[in-house]
Coordinates of C-alpha atoms in Angstrom, one line a residue:
M1 CA 103.2 -105.3 319.1
A2 CA 106.6 -103.2 318.3
R3 CA 107.9 -105.2 316.0
A4 CA 104.8 -105.3 313.4
L5 CA 105.1 -101.6 314.3
L6 CA 108.8 -100.9 313.3
F7 CA 107.5 -103.0 310.1
Y8 CA 104.8 -100.5 309.7
K9 CA 106.6 -98.0 309.5
H10 CA 109.4 -98.9 307.5
E11 CA 109.5 -96.9 304.2
D12 CA 112.3 -98.9 301.9
G13 CA 110.1 -100.8 300.2
A14 CA 107.9 -98.8 299.1
S15 CA 110.5 -96.2 298.1
A16 CA 112.0 -98.8 295.9
I17 CA 108.1 -99.6 294.7
E18 CA 107.5 -95.8 293.6
Y19 CA 111.2 -96.0 291.7
A20 CA 110.4 -98.1 289.8
I21 CA 107.1 -96.8 288.8
V22 CA 108.7 -93.6 287.8
V23 CA 111.4 -95.4 285.6
A24 CA 108.6 -97.1 284.4
M25 CA 106.5 -93.7 283.4
V26 CA 110.1 -92.3 282.2
A27 CA 110.2 -95.8 279.6
V28 CA 107.3 -95.4 278.1
V29 CA 107.7 -91.7 277.3
V30 CA 110.7 -91.9 276.0
V31 CA 109.6 -94.9 273.8
T32 CA 105.9 -93.0 273.1
F33 CA 108.4 -89.8 271.8
V34 CA 112.0 -91.4 270.2
T35 CA 110.2 -93.7 267.7
P36 CA 108.1 -91.2 265.6
L37 CA 111.6 -89.2 265.6
G38 CA 113.7 -92.3 264.2
D39 CA 111.3 -92.6 262.0
R40 CA 111.8 -89.0 260.7
M41 CA 115.4 -88.9 261.0
L42 CA 115.0 -92.3 258.7
A43 CA 113.0 -90.5 256.3
I44 CA 116.0 -87.2 256.5
F45 CA 118.9 -89.6 255.4
N46 CA 116.7 -91.2 253.0
N47 CA 116.1 -88.0 250.8
I48 CA 119.3 -86.7 251.4
L49 CA 120.7 -90.5 249.9
V50 CA 117.9 -90.6 247.2
S51 CA 119.4 -86.9 246.4
L52 CA 123.2 -88.6 246.4
G53 CA 122.1 -91.2 244.2
G54 CA 121.0 -94.0 246.0
V55 CA 118.7 -96.8 247.1
A56 CA 116.3 -95.8 250.2
E57 CA 116.3 -97.6 252.7
T58 CA 113.5 -99.3 254.4
R59 CA 113.0 -99.9 258.7
P60 CA 114.2 -103.6 258.9
T61 CA 111.6 -105.4 259.9
V62 CA 111.1 -108.2 263.0
P63 CA 110.2 -111.8 261.7

């Protein structure tokens, strides 16, 4: 009985799962905001490149 009670009160595994969930949510937020930022930066650099007489780059596609 005491061993079962000790197992019930042990919270290390629960804390690890909570941290994993927080890290996953932060990763989703970062990907959500960084992707449009990357598109905007590509547009800015393409405008500079075209102004200097170069050819605009396109975003690489994944096969």
